[in-house]
PDB file of C-alpha atoms in Angstrom:
ATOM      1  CA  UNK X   1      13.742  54.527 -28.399  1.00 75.00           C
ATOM      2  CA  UNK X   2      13.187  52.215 -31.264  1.00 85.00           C
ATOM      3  CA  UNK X   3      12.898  48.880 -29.190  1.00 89.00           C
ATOM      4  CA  UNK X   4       9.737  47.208 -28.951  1.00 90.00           C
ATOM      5  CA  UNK X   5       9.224  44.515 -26.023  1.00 92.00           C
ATOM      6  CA  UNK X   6       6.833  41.568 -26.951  1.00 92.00           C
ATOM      7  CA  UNK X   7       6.242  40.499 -23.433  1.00 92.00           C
ATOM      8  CA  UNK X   8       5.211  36.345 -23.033  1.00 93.00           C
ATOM      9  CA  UNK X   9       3.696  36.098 -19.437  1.00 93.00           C
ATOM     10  CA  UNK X  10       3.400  32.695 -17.443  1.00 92.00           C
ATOM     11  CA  UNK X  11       1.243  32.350 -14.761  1.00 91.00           C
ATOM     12  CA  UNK X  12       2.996  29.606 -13.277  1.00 92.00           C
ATOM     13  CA  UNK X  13       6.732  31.476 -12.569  1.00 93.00           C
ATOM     14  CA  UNK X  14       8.380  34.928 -11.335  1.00 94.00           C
ATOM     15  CA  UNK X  15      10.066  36.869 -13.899  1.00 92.00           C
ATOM     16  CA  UNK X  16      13.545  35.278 -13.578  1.00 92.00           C
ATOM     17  CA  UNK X  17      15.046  36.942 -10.535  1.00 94.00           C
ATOM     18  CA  UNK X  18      19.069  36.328  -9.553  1.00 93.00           C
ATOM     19  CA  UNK X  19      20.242  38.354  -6.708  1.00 94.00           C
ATOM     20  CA  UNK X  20      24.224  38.148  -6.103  1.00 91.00           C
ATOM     21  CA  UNK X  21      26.206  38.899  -3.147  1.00 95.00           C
ATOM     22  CA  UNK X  22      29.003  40.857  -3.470  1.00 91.00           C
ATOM     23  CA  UNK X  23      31.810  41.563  -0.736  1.00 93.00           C
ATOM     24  CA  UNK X  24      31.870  45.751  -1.440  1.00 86.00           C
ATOM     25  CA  UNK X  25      35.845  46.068  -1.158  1.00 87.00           C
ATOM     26  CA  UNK X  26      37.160  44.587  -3.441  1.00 84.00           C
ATOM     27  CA  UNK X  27      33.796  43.909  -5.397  1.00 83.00           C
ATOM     28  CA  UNK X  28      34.380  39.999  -5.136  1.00 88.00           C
ATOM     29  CA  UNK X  29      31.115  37.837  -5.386  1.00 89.00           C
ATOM     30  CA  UNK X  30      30.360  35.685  -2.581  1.00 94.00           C
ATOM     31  CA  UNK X  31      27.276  33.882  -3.878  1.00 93.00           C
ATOM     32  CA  UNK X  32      24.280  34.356  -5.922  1.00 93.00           C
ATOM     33  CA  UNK X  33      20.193  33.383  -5.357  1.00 95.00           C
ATOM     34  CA  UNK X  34      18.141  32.573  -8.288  1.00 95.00           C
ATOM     35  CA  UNK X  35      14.448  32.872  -7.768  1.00 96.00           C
ATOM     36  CA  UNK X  36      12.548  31.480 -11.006  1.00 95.00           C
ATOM     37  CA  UNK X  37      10.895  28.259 -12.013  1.00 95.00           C
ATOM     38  CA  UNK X  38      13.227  26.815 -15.289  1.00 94.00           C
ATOM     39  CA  UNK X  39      10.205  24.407 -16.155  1.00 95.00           C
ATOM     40  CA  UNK X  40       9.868  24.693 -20.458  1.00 95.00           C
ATOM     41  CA  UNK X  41       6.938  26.883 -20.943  1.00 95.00           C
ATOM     42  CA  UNK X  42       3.634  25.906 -22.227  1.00 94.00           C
ATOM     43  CA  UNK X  43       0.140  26.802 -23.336  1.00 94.00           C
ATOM     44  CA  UNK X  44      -0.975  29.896 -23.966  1.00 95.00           C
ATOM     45  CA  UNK X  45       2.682  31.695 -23.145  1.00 95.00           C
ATOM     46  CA  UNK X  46       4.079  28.679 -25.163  1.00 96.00           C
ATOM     47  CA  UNK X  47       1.646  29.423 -28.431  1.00 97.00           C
ATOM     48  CA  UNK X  48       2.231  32.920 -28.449  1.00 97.00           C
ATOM     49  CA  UNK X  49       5.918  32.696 -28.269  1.00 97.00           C
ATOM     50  CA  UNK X  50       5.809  30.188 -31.312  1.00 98.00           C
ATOM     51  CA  UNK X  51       3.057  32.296 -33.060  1.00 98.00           C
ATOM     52  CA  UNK X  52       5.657  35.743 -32.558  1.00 97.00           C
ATOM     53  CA  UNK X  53       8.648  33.336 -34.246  1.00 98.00           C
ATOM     54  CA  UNK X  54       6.722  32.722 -36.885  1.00 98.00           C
ATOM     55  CA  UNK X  55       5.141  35.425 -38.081  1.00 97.00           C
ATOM     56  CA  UNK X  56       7.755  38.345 -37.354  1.00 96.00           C
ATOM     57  CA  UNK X  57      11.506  36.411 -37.258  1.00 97.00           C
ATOM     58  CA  UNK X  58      11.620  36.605 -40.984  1.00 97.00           C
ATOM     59  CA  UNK X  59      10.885  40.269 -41.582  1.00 96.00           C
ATOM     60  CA  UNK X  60      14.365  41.314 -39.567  1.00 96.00           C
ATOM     61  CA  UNK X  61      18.098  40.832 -41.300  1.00 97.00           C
ATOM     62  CA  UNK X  62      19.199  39.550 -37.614  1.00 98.00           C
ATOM     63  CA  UNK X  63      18.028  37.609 -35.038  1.00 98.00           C
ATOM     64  CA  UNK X  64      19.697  37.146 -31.692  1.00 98.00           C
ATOM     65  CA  UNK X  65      19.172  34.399 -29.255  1.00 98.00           C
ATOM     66  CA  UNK X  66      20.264  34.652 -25.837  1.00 96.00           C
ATOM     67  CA  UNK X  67      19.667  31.483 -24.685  1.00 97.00           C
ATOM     68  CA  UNK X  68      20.368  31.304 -20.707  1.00 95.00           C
ATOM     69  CA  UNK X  69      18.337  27.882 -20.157  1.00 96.00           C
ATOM     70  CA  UNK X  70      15.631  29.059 -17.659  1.00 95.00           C
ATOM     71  CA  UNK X  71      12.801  27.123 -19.429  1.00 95.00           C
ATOM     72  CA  UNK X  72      11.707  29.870 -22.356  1.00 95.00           C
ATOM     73  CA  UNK X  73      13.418  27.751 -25.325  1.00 97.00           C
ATOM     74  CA  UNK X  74      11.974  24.332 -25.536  1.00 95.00           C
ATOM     75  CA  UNK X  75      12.845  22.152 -28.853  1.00 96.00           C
ATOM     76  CA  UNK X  76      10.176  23.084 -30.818  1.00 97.00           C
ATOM     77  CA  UNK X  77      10.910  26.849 -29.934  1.00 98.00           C
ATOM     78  CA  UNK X  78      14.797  26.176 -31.620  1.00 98.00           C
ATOM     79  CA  UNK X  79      13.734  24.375 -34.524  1.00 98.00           C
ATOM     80  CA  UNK X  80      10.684  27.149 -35.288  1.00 98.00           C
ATOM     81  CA  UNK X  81      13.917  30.154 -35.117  1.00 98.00           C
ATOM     82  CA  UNK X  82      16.094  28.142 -37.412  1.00 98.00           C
ATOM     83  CA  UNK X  83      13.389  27.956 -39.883  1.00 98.00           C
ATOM     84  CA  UNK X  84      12.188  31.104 -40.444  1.00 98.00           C
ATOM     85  CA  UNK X  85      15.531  33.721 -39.205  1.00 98.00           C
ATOM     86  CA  UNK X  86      16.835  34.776 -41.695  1.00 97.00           C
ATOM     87  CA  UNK X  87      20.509  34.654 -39.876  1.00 98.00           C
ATOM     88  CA  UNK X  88      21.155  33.463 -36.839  1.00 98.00           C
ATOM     89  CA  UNK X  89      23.429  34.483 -33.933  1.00 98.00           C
ATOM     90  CA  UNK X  90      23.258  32.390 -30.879  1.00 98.00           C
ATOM     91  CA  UNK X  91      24.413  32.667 -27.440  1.00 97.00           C
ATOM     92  CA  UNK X  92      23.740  29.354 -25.147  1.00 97.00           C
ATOM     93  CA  UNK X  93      25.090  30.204 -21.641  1.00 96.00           C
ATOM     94  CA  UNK X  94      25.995  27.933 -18.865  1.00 95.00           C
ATOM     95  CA  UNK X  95      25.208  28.613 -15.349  1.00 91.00           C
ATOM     96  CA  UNK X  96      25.289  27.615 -12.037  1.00 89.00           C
ATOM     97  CA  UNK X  97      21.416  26.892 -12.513  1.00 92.00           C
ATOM     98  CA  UNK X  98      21.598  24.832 -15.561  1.00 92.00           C
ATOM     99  CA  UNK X  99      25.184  23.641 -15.922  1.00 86.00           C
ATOM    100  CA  UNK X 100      25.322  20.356 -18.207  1.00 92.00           C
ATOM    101  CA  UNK X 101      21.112  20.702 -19.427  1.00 96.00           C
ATOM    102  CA  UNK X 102      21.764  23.995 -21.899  1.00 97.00           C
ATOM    103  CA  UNK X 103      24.223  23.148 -24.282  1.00 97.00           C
ATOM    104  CA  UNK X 104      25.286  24.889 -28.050  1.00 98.00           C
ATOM    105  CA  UNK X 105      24.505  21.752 -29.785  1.00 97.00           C
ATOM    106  CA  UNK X 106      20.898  21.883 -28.611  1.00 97.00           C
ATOM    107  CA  UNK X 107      21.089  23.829 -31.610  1.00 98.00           C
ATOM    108  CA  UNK X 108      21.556  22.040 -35.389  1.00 97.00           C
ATOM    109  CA  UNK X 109      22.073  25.459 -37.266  1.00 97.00           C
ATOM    110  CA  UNK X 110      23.312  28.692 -36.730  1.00 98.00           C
ATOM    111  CA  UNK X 111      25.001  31.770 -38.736  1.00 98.00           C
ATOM    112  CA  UNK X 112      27.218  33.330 -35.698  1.00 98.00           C
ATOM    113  CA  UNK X 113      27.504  31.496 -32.732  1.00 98.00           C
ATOM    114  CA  UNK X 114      29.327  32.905 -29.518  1.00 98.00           C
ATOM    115  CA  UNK X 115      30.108  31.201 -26.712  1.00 97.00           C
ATOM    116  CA  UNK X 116      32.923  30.817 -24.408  1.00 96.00           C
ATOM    117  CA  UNK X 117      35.343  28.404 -23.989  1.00 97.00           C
ATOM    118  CA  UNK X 118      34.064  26.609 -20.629  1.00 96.00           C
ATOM    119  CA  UNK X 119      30.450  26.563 -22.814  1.00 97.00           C
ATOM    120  CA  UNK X 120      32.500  25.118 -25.889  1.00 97.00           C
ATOM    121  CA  UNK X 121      33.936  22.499 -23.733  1.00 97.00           C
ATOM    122  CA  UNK X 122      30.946  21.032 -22.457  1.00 96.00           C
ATOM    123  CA  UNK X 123      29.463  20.831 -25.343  1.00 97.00           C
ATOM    124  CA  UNK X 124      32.037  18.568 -26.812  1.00 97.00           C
ATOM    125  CA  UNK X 125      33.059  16.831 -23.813  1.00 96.00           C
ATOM    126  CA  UNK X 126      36.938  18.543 -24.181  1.00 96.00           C
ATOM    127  CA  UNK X 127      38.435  19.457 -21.147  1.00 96.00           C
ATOM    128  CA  UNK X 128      41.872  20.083 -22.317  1.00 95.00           C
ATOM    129  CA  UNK X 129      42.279  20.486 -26.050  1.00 95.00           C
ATOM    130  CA  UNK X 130      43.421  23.939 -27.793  1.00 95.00           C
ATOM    131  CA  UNK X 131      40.176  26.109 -27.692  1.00 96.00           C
ATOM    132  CA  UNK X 132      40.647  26.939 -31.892  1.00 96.00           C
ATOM    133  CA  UNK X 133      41.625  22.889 -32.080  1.00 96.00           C
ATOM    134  CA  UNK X 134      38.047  22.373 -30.331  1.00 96.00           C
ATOM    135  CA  UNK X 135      36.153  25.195 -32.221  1.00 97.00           C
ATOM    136  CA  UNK X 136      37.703  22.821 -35.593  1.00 94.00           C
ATOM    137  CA  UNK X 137      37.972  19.434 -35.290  1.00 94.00           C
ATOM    138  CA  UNK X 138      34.964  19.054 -32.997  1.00 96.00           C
ATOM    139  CA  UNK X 139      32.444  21.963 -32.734  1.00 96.00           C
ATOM    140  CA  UNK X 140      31.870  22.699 -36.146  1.00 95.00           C
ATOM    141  CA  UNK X 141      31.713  19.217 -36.578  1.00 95.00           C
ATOM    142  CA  UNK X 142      28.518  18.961 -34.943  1.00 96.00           C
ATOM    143  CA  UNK X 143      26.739  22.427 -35.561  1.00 97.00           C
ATOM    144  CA  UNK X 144      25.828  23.699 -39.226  1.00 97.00           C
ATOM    145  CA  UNK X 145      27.485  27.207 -38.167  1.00 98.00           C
ATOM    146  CA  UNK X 146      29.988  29.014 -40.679  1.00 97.00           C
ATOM    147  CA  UNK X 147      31.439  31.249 -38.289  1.00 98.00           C
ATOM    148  CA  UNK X 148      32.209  31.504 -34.826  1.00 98.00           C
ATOM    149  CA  UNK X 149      33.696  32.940 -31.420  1.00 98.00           C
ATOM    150  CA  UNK X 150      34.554  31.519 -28.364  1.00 98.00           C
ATOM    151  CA  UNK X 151      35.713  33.830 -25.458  1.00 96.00           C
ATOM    152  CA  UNK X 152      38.709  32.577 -23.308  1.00 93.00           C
ATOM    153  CA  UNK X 153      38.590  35.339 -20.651  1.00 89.00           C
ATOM    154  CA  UNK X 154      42.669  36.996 -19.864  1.00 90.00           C
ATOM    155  CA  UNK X 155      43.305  35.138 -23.553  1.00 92.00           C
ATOM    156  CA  UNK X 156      41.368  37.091 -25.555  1.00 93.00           C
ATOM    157  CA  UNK X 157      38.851  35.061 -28.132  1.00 96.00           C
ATOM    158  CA  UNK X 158      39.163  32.529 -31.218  1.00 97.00           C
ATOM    159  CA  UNK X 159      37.528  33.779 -33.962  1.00 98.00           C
ATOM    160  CA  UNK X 160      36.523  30.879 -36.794  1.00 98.00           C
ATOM    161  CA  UNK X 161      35.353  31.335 -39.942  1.00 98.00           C
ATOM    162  CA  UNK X 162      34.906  27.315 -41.805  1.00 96.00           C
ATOM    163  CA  UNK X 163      36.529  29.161 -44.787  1.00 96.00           C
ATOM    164  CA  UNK X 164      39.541  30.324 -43.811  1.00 95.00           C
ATOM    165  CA  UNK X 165      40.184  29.004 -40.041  1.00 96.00           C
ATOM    166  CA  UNK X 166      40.936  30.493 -36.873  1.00 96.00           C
ATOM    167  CA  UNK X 167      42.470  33.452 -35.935  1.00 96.00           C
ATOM    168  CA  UNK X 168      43.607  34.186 -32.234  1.00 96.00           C
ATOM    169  CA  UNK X 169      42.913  37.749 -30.802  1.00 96.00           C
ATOM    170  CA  UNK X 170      44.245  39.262 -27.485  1.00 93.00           C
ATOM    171  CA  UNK X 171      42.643  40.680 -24.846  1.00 91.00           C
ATOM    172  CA  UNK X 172      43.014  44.197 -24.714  1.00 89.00           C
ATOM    173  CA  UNK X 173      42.786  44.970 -21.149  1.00 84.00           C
ATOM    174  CA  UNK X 174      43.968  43.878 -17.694  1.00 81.00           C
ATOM    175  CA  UNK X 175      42.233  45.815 -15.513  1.00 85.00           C
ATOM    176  CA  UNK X 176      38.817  43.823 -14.748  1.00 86.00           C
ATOM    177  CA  UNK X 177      36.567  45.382 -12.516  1.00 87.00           C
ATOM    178  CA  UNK X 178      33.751  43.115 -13.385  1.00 87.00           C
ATOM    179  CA  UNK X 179      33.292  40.407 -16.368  1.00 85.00           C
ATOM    180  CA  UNK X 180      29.610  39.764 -15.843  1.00 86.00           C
ATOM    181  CA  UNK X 181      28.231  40.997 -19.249  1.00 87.00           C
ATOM    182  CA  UNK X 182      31.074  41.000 -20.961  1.00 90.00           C
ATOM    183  CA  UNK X 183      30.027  38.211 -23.046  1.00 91.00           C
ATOM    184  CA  UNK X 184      26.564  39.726 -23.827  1.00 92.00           C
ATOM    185  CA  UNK X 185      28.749  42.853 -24.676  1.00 92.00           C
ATOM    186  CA  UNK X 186      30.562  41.106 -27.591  1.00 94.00           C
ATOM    187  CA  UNK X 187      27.886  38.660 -28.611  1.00 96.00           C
ATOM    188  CA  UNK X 188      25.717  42.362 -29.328  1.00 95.00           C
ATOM    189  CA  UNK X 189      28.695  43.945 -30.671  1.00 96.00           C
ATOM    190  CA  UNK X 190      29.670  40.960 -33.261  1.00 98.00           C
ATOM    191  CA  UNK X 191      26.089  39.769 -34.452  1.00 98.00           C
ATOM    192  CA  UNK X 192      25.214  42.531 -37.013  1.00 98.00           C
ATOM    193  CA  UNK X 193      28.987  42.857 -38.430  1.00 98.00           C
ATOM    194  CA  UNK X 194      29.313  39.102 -38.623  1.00 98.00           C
ATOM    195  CA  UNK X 195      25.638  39.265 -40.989  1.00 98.00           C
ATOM    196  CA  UNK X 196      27.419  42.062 -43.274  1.00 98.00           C
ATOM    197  CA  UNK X 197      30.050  39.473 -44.066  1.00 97.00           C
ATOM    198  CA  UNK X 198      32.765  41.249 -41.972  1.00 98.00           C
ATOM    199  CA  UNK X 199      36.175  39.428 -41.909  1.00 97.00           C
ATOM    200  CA  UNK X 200      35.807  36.884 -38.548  1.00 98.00           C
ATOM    201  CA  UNK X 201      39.046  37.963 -37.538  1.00 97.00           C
ATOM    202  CA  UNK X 202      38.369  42.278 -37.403  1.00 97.00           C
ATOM    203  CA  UNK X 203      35.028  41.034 -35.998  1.00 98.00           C
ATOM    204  CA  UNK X 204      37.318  39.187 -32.816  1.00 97.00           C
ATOM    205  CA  UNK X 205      38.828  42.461 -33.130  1.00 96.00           C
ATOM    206  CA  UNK X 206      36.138  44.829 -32.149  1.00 96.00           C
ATOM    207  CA  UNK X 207      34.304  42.252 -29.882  1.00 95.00           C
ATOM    208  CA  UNK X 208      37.187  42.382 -28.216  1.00 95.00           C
ATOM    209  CA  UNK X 209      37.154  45.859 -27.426  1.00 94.00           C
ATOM    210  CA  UNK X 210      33.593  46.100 -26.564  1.00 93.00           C
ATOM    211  CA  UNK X 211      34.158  43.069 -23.465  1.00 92.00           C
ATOM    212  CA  UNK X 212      37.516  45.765 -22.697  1.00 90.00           C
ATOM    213  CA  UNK X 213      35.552  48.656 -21.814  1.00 90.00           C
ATOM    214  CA  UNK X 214      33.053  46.397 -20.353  1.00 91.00           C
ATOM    215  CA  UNK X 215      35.017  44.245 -17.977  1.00 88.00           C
ATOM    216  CA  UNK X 216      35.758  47.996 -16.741  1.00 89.00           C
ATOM    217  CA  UNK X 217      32.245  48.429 -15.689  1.00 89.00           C
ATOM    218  CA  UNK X 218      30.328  47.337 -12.650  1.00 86.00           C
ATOM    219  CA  UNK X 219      27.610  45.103 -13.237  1.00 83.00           C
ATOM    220  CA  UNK X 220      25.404  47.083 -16.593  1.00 80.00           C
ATOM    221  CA  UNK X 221      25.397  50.754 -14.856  1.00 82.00           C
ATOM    222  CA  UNK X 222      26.563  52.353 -17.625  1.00 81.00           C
TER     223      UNK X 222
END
């Protein structure tokens, strides 16, 4: 196809490797194994990531950070995307590997961000307020970011737009087979329509229907 990998190997690590254990009835997940070393990269693997950024993040209309915390994004790596993308969708995830360390607001600037609501509250230190109260009196508070989602699983998502507010959009199934990738599902979904300067709350919309059909899918086979 039309993807092109631009592989940065470290000598030091395993490619990140997370193995989960899943009970086969009823597909429930027991525990999971990560084998990887989360240390921030550097030297050689670190210039050539930096030297990638800066010569080829500018030439496309969207870039897309997937951000999971396992040692690839240092500082310096952040601060190089936000200068030269031209817009910016983020994803930073939490995880049982680096819950509390890989935060949003390790991030000044953004275009899109989309996160979900356990990620938002960390990031603000909110365990109980509204999720769209968060996203407005405290996230965007302390990210440059226009526009946002945050997924609240069985509630659907809050889509935000600094503009105009939030807008609150059901989930559109009940049946969940799986919800790993769901996330990654509507983050890929929303990121180009959100650069065309698609209304935040159709955007909610059809992110929300690509984490339906994919909550109905185990793990990524199809």
């Amino acid at each position: 196809g039309n993807v092109t990998l631009n592989a940065v190997v470290r000598d030091d690590a395993p490619t990140t490797r997370k193995i989960r254990f899943v009970e086969t009835g009823y597909l429930r997940k027991l525990f999971e194994v990560y084998d990887m070393n989360d240390s921030p990269i550097s030297g050689a693997a670190r210039d050539k990531l930096h030297n990638l950024i800066a010569e080829r993040a500018g030439e496309f209309d969207v870039v897309i950070v997937n951000d999971f915390g396992h040692g690839l994004l240092s500082a310096d790596t952040i601060r190089l995307i936000e200068k030269h993308a031209k817009f910016l969708a983020v994803n930073a995830q939490s995880n049982s590997a680096n819950m509390g360390f890989n935060l949003i607001t390790k991030y000044a600037r953004a275009d899109y961000i989309c996160i979900d609501a356990p990620e938002a509250r960390l990031a603000v230190s909110d365990r109980y307020s509204d999720v769209a109260t968060l996203i407005q009196n405290e996230l965007a508070s302390r990210i440059d970011c226009r526009r946002m989602i945050v997924t609240h699983g069985k509630h659907g998502c809050v889509a935000f737009d600094r503009e105009i507010g939030s807008h609150i959009i059901p989930a559109f199934t009940s049946t969940v087979i799986d919800t790993v990738g769901a996330g990654d599902a509507l983050l890929a979904v929303t990121s180009p329509m959100v650069a065309t300067g698609a209304d935040m709350e159709l955007v909610g919309f059809l992110g929300n229907a690509a984490g339906a059909i994919k909550v109905g899918i185990v793990g990524h086979r199809n």
